[in-house]
């Protein structure tokens, strides 16, 4: 009870989810935006994987790719997911490629519900066009390229997801309401 009095927000969040929410999806589907929203509304902690990896390495994602290569970056992602299993009630905002490794999906599910956010290639292009820290699309910011890469990844994204939320034409509040409602429905069914 002392805890409730001194830190009511945290307790409120604990009541809502006793596991981690793992947000996955292609670049620009809104993982970071939705994480921020959940953080503000439910006082949940957010782990922004790209940001933590960049901070710990002391360099941007683009520089990590350039200096050490993609596999090195992918290993950092796997290790971070394993590290997060000891936490709960955290929103984990993954990089767009994180669920491409099957072992990562296994790690995500150990203490998390996996939420896939989707968007049309046109929406994605619009959201990512002014950002320059996405090495996989930096020189290919076109609808056909994005659509093609998305299609190549689709099966793995869908296989990993516990729930799928389309984000086109919805605002942050609508997306979060849908997310919370569907997770709670899932919890009640268990
Ligand atoms: C990647 C997505 C990026 C980042 C890296 C690789 C991917 O994260 O992890 O550039 O493979 O799709 P965002 O989805 O946050 O842009």
XYZ file of N, CA and C in Angstrom, residues 8-132:
375
model
N 1.608 5.991 -7.460
C 0.331 5.458 -7.929
C 0.318 5.147 -9.425
N 1.015 5.960 -10.214
C 1.028 5.742 -11.660
C 1.592 4.361 -12.000
N 2.704 4.056 -11.346
C 3.357 2.786 -11.622
C 2.431 1.610 -11.287
N 1.728 1.708 -10.173
C 0.813 0.648 -9.759
C -0.326 0.514 -10.775
N -0.814 1.668 -11.211
C -1.892 1.657 -12.194
C -1.451 0.907 -13.458
N -0.208 1.181 -13.891
C 0.287 0.523 -15.085
C 0.429 -0.981 -14.844
N 0.882 -1.348 -13.645
C 1.053 -2.762 -13.350
C -0.261 -3.522 -13.413
N -1.300 -2.847 -13.017
C -2.613 -3.490 -13.061
C -3.033 -3.796 -14.497
N -2.602 -2.928 -15.404
C -3.040 -3.084 -16.785
C -2.372 -4.286 -17.465
N -1.058 -4.384 -17.370
C -0.347 -5.489 -18.037
C 0.734 -6.055 -17.118
N 0.759 -7.389 -16.983
C 1.837 -7.949 -16.167
C 2.884 -8.654 -17.048
N 2.994 -8.180 -18.272
C 4.009 -8.699 -19.205
C 4.522 -7.508 -20.017
N 5.457 -7.751 -20.900
C 5.940 -6.665 -21.757
C 5.115 -6.604 -23.057
N 4.947 -5.407 -23.573
C 4.318 -5.255 -24.888
C 5.445 -5.053 -25.891
N 5.549 -5.964 -26.852
C 6.634 -5.883 -27.828
C 6.065 -5.383 -29.154
N 6.455 -4.181 -29.523
C 5.950 -3.600 -30.772
C 6.897 -3.931 -31.909
N 6.338 -4.560 -32.951
C 7.139 -4.863 -34.138
C 6.459 -4.259 -35.364
N 7.195 -4.216 -36.469
C 6.615 -3.706 -37.711
C 7.687 -3.044 -38.544
N 7.364 -2.857 -39.799
C 8.296 -2.243 -40.742
C 8.682 -0.841 -40.254
N 9.823 -0.359 -40.744
C 10.220 1.021 -40.454
C 9.045 1.955 -40.751
N 8.803 2.897 -39.876
C 7.777 3.899 -40.156
C 6.341 3.466 -39.917
N 6.149 2.341 -39.241
C 4.754 1.936 -38.953
C 4.249 2.570 -37.659
N 5.126 3.286 -36.949
C 4.672 4.041 -35.779
C 5.038 3.415 -34.436
N 6.002 2.508 -34.426
C 6.368 1.828 -33.173
C 6.791 2.838 -32.101
N 7.662 3.771 -32.486
C 8.157 4.744 -31.497
C 7.059 5.699 -31.054
N 6.242 6.125 -31.993
C 5.154 7.059 -31.673
C 4.162 6.414 -30.711
N 3.811 5.177 -30.987
C 2.838 4.492 -30.132
C 3.458 4.188 -28.759
N 4.726 3.857 -28.739
C 5.416 3.642 -27.457
C 5.344 4.891 -26.604
N 5.639 6.020 -27.215
C 5.595 7.300 -26.496
C 4.209 7.560 -25.921
N 3.217 7.256 -26.707
C 1.835 7.482 -26.286
C 1.508 6.585 -25.084
N 1.884 5.321 -25.156
C 1.618 4.391 -24.043
C 2.365 4.845 -22.788
N 3.559 5.361 -22.999
C 4.357 5.861 -21.881
C 3.635 7.029 -21.205
N 3.126 7.942 -22.003
C 2.465 9.118 -21.438
C 1.126 8.790 -20.794
N 0.362 7.894 -21.412
C -0.977 7.613 -20.904
C -0.951 6.638 -19.722
N -0.127 5.605 -19.815
C -0.153 4.561 -18.776
C 1.095 4.543 -17.906
N 1.948 5.526 -18.089
C 3.192 5.606 -17.311
C 4.014 4.324 -17.407
N 3.985 3.719 -18.578
C 4.788 2.503 -18.763
C 6.212 2.900 -19.168
N 7.171 2.086 -18.746
C 8.541 2.318 -19.208
C 8.643 1.895 -20.670
N 9.458 2.606 -21.416
C 9.653 2.260 -22.824
C 11.111 1.915 -23.070
N 11.325 0.813 -23.774
C 12.670 0.476 -24.211
C 12.691 0.611 -25.732
N 13.351 1.647 -26.173
C 13.471 1.927 -27.618
C 14.760 1.244 -28.060
N 14.630 0.073 -28.680
C 15.822 -0.760 -28.919
C 16.918 -0.040 -29.713
N 16.528 0.590 -30.819
C 17.538 1.298 -31.629
C 18.288 2.342 -30.809
N 17.503 3.057 -30.021
C 18.093 4.157 -29.244
C 19.082 3.627 -28.201
N 18.694 2.540 -27.531
C 19.583 1.972 -26.509
C 20.856 1.420 -27.150
N 20.675 0.752 -28.281
C 21.846 0.191 -28.968
C 22.782 1.323 -29.410
N 22.217 2.371 -29.976
C 23.043 3.503 -30.433
C 23.756 4.155 -29.251
N 23.019 4.319 -28.160
C 23.618 4.935 -26.959
C 24.777 4.102 -26.433
N 24.528 2.798 -26.312
C 25.561 1.928 -25.734
C 26.792 1.842 -26.622
N 26.580 1.888 -27.928
C 27.709 1.804 -28.859
C 28.365 3.170 -29.069
N 27.654 4.199 -28.659
C 28.185 5.554 -28.837
C 28.236 5.974 -30.289
N 27.369 5.400 -31.105
C 27.306 5.828 -32.519
C 25.919 5.591 -33.094
N 25.657 6.248 -34.217
C 24.335 6.116 -34.830
C 24.157 4.716 -35.414
N 22.901 4.357 -35.706
C 22.625 3.049 -36.316
C 23.360 2.945 -37.660
N 23.329 4.016 -38.428
C 24.026 4.002 -39.727
C 25.521 3.730 -39.540
N 26.133 4.368 -38.534
C 27.569 4.151 -38.295
C 27.850 2.730 -37.811
N 26.944 2.177 -37.014
C 27.137 0.776 -36.559
C 27.122 -0.153 -37.776
N 26.148 0.042 -38.666
C 26.074 -0.784 -39.884
C 27.353 -0.642 -40.701
N 27.788 0.595 -40.866
C 28.945 0.866 -41.712
C 30.234 0.331 -41.103
N 30.373 0.500 -39.787
C 31.625 0.121 -39.132
C 31.709 -1.378 -38.861
N 30.640 -1.946 -38.336
C 30.700 -3.352 -37.894
C 29.870 -4.304 -38.750
N 28.982 -3.785 -39.586
C 28.151 -4.651 -40.427
C 26.805 -4.972 -39.781
N 25.886 -5.446 -40.620
C 24.524 -5.691 -40.144
C 24.455 -6.823 -39.107
N 25.241 -7.902 -39.312
C 25.148 -9.038 -38.375
C 25.477 -8.623 -36.946
N 26.475 -7.771 -36.825
C 26.872 -7.265 -35.507
C 25.695 -6.548 -34.855
N 25.034 -5.692 -35.638
C 23.862 -4.975 -35.123
C 22.763 -5.960 -34.724
N 22.560 -6.986 -35.551
C 21.505 -7.977 -35.259
C 21.793 -8.743 -33.963
N 23.076 -9.012 -33.705
C 23.440 -9.699 -32.457
C 23.132 -8.808 -31.249
N 23.366 -7.521 -31.409
C 23.060 -6.591 -30.308
C 21.561 -6.603 -30.017
N 20.757 -6.697 -31.071
C 19.300 -6.752 -30.894
C 18.909 -8.008 -30.101
N 19.455 -9.142 -30.489
C 19.119 -10.401 -29.815
C 19.477 -10.319 -28.329
N 20.676 -9.815 -28.047
C 21.112 -9.724 -26.649
C 20.218 -8.799 -25.829
N 19.785 -7.725 -26.443
C 18.930 -6.777 -25.726
C 17.570 -7.402 -25.416
N 17.040 -8.168 -26.351
C 15.757 -8.839 -26.111
C 15.859 -9.814 -24.930
N 16.954 -10.525 -24.881
C 17.157 -11.481 -23.782
C 17.247 -10.716 -22.460
N 17.972 -9.617 -22.489
C 18.112 -8.773 -21.293
C 16.745 -8.304 -20.782
N 15.841 -8.008 -21.686
C 14.531 -7.442 -21.313
C 13.586 -8.454 -20.683
N 13.926 -9.736 -20.762
C 13.031 -10.748 -20.180
C 12.914 -10.627 -18.673
N 13.889 -10.005 -18.056
C 13.824 -9.864 -16.599
C 12.931 -8.689 -16.204
N 12.468 -7.920 -17.171
C 11.574 -6.794 -16.889
C 10.140 -7.204 -17.175
N 9.181 -6.401 -16.674
C 7.792 -6.595 -17.096
C 7.099 -5.247 -17.093
N 5.941 -5.199 -17.736
C 5.192 -3.950 -17.863
C 5.971 -2.873 -18.626
N 6.766 -3.327 -19.569
C 7.583 -2.415 -20.358
C 7.108 -2.489 -21.820
N 7.121 -1.352 -22.493
C 6.859 -1.359 -23.928
C 8.212 -1.464 -24.626
N 8.400 -2.524 -25.382
C 9.660 -2.694 -26.108
C 9.412 -2.355 -27.571
N 10.029 -1.274 -28.012
C 9.867 -0.840 -29.394
C 11.040 -1.392 -30.190
N 10.758 -2.411 -31.008
C 11.837 -3.107 -31.725
C 12.255 -2.332 -32.967
N 13.420 -2.673 -33.509
C 13.789 -2.190 -34.835
C 12.964 -2.968 -35.861
N 12.811 -2.407 -37.044
C 11.980 -3.048 -38.063
C 12.427 -4.461 -38.436
N 13.719 -4.740 -38.287
C 14.224 -6.053 -38.716
C 14.310 -7.072 -37.594
N 14.021 -6.669 -36.377
C 14.224 -7.562 -35.219
C 13.508 -8.919 -35.369
N 12.240 -8.954 -35.834
C 11.572 -10.269 -35.885
C 11.989 -11.130 -37.081
N 12.953 -10.663 -37.870
C 13.394 -11.484 -39.001
C 14.205 -12.682 -38.527
N 14.787 -12.586 -37.349
C 15.496 -13.737 -36.784
C 14.509 -14.534 -35.949
N 14.405 -15.817 -36.261
C 13.424 -16.630 -35.528
C 13.714 -16.674 -34.041
N 14.989 -16.727 -33.690
C 15.326 -16.802 -32.261
C 14.878 -15.534 -31.542
N 14.862 -14.417 -32.223
C 14.393 -13.181 -31.587
C 12.915 -13.275 -31.235
N 12.155 -13.894 -32.113
C 10.718 -14.033 -31.861
C 10.506 -14.923 -30.635
N 11.289 -15.984 -30.534
C 11.201 -16.861 -29.358
C 11.490 -16.049 -28.095
N 12.521 -15.225 -28.147
C 12.889 -14.421 -26.965
C 11.801 -13.403 -26.623
N 11.223 -12.770 -27.656
C 10.160 -11.772 -27.430
C 8.988 -12.382 -26.687
N 8.644 -13.606 -27.063
C 7.417 -14.222 -26.553
C 7.563 -14.782 -25.144
N 8.802 -14.891 -24.687
C 9.000 -15.483 -23.352
C 8.324 -14.662 -22.276
N 8.361 -13.342 -22.410
C 7.671 -12.521 -21.402
C 6.914 -11.372 -22.051
N 6.457 -11.572 -23.286
C 5.800 -10.453 -23.969
C 4.693 -10.874 -24.907
N 3.780 -9.934 -25.142
C 2.782 -10.103 -26.203
C 3.275 -9.272 -27.375
N 3.257 -9.872 -28.567
C 3.852 -9.215 -29.732
C 2.761 -8.533 -30.560
N 2.902 -7.239 -30.715
C 1.923 -6.436 -31.448
C 2.564 -5.942 -32.741
N 1.964 -6.346 -33.869
C 2.478 -5.916 -35.172
C 1.707 -4.688 -35.652
N 2.436 -3.620 -35.940
C 1.826 -2.438 -36.537
C 2.094 -2.481 -38.041
N 1.068 -2.176 -38.830
C 1.254 -2.178 -40.283
C 0.845 -0.822 -40.871
N 1.360 -0.537 -42.063
C 0.973 0.679 -42.796
C 1.266 0.439 -44.267
N 0.596 1.185 -45.118
C 0.831 1.064 -46.566
C 2.190 1.679 -46.907
N 2.837 1.184 -47.965
C 4.137 1.736 -48.367
C 4.097 3.254 -48.555
N 3.003 3.771 -49.090
C 2.879 5.223 -49.311
C 2.942 5.969 -47.976
N 2.240 5.438 -46.979
C 2.239 6.055 -45.648
C 3.636 6.007 -45.062
N 4.290 4.868 -45.243
C 5.645 4.696 -44.701
C 6.608 5.700 -45.328
N 6.547 5.801 -46.644
C 7.449 6.734 -47.334
C 7.261 8.144 -46.789
N 6.038 8.508 -46.607
C 5.750 9.840 -46.095
C 6.345 10.035 -44.688
N 6.283 8.972 -43.869
C 6.772 9.101 -42.487
C 8.299 9.081 -42.395
N 8.975 8.400 -43.337
C 10.441 8.232 -43.189
C 11.266 9.162 -44.086
N 10.589 9.899 -44.965
C 11.344 10.590 -46.028
C 12.386 11.591 -45.528
N 12.160 12.214 -44.381
C 13.108 13.223 -43.907
C 14.124 12.696 -42.890
N 14.073 11.386 -42.627
C 14.997 10.809 -41.654
C 16.182 10.163 -42.390
N 17.387 10.315 -41.806
C 18.562 9.774 -42.505
C 19.320 8.762 -41.667
